[in-house]
C-alpha positions as a Markdown table, in Angstrom:
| # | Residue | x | y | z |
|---|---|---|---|---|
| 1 | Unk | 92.0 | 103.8 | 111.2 |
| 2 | Unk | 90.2 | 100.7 | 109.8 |
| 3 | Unk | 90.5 | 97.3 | 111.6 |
| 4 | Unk | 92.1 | 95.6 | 114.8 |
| 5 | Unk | 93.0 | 92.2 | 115.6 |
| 6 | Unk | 93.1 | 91.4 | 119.5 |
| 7 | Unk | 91.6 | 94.4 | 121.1 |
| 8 | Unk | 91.2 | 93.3 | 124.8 |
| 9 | Unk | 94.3 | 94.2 | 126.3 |
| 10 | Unk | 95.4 | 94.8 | 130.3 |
| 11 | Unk | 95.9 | 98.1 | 131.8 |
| 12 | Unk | 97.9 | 98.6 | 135.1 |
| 13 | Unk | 95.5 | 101.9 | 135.3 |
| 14 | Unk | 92.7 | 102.2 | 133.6 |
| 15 | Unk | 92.5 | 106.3 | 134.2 |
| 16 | Unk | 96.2 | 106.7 | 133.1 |
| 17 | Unk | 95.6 | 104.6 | 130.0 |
| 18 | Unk | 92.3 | 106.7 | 129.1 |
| 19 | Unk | 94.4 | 110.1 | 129.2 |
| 20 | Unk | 97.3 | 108.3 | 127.5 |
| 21 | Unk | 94.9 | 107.0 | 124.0 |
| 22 | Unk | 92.6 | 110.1 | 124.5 |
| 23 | Unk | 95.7 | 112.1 | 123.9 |
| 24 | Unk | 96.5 | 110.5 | 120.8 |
| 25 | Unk | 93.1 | 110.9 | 119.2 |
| 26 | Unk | 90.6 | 108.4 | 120.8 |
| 27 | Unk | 87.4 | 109.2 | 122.5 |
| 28 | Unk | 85.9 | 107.3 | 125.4 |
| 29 | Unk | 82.8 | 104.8 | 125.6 |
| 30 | Unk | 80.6 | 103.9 | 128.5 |
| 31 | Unk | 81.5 | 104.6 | 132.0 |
| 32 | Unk | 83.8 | 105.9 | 133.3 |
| 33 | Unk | 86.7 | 103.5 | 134.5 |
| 34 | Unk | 86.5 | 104.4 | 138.1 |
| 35 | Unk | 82.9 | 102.7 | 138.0 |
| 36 | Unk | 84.5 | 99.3 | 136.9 |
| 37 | Unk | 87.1 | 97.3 | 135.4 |
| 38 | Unk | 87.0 | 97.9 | 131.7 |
| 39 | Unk | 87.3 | 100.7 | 129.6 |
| 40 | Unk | 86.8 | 100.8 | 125.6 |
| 41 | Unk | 88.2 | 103.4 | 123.4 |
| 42 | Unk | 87.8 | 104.0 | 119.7 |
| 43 | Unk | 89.4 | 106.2 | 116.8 |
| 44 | Unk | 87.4 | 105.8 | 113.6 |
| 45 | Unk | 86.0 | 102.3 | 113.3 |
| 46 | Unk | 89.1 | 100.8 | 115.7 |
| 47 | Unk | 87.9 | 99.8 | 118.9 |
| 48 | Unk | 90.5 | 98.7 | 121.8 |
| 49 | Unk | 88.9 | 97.4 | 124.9 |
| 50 | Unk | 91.0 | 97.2 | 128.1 |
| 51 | Unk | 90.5 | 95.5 | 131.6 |
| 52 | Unk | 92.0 | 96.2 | 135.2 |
| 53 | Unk | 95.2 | 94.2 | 135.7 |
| 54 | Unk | 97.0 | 95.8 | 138.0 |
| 55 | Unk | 100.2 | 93.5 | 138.2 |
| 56 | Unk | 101.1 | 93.7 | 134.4 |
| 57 | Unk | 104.8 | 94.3 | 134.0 |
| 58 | Unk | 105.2 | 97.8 | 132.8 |
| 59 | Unk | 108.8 | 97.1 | 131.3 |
| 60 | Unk | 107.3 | 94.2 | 128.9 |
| 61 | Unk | 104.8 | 93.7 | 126.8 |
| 62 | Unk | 101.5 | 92.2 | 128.0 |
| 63 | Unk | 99.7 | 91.6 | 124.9 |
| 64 | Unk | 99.5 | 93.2 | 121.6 |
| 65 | Unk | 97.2 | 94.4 | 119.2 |
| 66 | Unk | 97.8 | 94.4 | 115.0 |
| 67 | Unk | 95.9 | 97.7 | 113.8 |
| 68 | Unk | 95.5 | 98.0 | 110.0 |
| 69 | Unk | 95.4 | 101.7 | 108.6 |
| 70 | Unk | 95.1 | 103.2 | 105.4 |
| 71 | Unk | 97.9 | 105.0 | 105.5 |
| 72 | Unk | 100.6 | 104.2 | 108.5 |
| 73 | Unk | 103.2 | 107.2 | 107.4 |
| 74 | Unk | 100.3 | 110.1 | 108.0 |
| 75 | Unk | 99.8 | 108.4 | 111.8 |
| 76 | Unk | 102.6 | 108.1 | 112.6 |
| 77 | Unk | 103.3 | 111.8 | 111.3 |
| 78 | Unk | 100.2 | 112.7 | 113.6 |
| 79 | Unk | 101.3 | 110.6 | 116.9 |
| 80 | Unk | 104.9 | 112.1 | 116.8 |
| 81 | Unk | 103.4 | 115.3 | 115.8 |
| 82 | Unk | 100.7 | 115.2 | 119.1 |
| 83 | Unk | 103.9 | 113.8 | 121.4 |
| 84 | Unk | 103.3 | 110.1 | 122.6 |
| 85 | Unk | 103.2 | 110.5 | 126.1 |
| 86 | Unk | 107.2 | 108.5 | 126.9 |
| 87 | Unk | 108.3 | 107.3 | 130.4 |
| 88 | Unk | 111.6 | 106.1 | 131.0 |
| 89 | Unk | 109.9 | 103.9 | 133.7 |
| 90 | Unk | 107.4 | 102.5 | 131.4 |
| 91 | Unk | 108.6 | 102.3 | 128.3 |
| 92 | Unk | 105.9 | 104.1 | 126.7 |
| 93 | Unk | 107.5 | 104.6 | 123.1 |
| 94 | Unk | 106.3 | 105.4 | 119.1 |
| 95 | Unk | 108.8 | 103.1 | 116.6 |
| 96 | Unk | 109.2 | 104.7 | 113.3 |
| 97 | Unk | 107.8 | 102.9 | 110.5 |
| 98 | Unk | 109.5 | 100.4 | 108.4 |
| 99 | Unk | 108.6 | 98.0 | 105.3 |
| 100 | Unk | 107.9 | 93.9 | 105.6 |
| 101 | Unk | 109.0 | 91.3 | 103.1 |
| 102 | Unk | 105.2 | 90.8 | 103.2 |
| 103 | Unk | 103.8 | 94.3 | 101.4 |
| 104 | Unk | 103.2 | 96.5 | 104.7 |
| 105 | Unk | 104.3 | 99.3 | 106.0 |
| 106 | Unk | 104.3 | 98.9 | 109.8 |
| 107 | Unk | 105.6 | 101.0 | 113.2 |
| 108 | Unk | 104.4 | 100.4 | 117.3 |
| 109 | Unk | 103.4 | 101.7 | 119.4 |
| 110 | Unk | 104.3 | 100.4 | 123.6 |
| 111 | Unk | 101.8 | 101.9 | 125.7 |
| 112 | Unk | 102.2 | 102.7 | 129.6 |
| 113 | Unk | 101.3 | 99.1 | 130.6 |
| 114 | Unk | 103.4 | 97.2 | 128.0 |
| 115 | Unk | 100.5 | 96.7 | 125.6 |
| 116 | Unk | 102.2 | 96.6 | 122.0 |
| 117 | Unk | 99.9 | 98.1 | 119.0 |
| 118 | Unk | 101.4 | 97.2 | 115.5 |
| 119 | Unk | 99.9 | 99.6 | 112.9 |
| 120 | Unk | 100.5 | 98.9 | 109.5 |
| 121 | Unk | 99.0 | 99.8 | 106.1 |
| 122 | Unk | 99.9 | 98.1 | 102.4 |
| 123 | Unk | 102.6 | 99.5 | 100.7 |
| 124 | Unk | 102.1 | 101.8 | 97.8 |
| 125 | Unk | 102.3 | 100.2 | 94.7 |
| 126 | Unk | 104.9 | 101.3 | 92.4 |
């Protein structure tokens, strides 16, 4: 992974978000969230910070987050591959990947608190 946009973003549970990104590949830094009210989380060079908000409506999203990638196919491969974690209750979901008018190649992902993560990487050229 390469780049974010907007990486402070609410968690209804900052413990349930940590198992839900460390599943899909990112590690930890700092504390641990039971010591406060923040938690950060990288993969590669991407950082995502998150912060206790316990009111934030599971069932929309609460903020989002664009994430450029070299390649958006291959992680997506590996999410789907690894099983996002999927809640009925939540809304936690992986969207397949899809080509813009404007030269990327993009999917989401909706975490368990709502938080939408647009990943997207240039299109090959022809």
């Amino acid at each position: 992974m390469d780049e974010y946009a907007v990486p402070v973003l609410p968690s209804r549970d900052l413990a349930e978000t940590l198992a839900f990104y460390t599943h899909l590949g990112f590690e930890p830094h700092g504390d641990p969230p039971e010591r406060h009210r923040y938690l950060m989380v990288t993969r590669g060079a991407v950082e995502l910070h998150f912060w206790h908000h316990p009111e934030v409506d599971p069932l929309s999203t609460a903020a989002s987050c664009y994430v450029r990638v070299r390649d958006a196919d291959a992680l997506h491969r590996a999410w789907s591959s690894a099983g996002v974690p999927a809640e009925a209750e939540t809304g936690s979901r992986l969207v397949p990947p899809a080509d813009t008018d404007y030269g990327m190649r993009e999917f989401s992902l909706v975490d368990r608190s709502g938080n939408l993560l647009r990943i997207g990487s240039p299109l090959p050229v022809p």
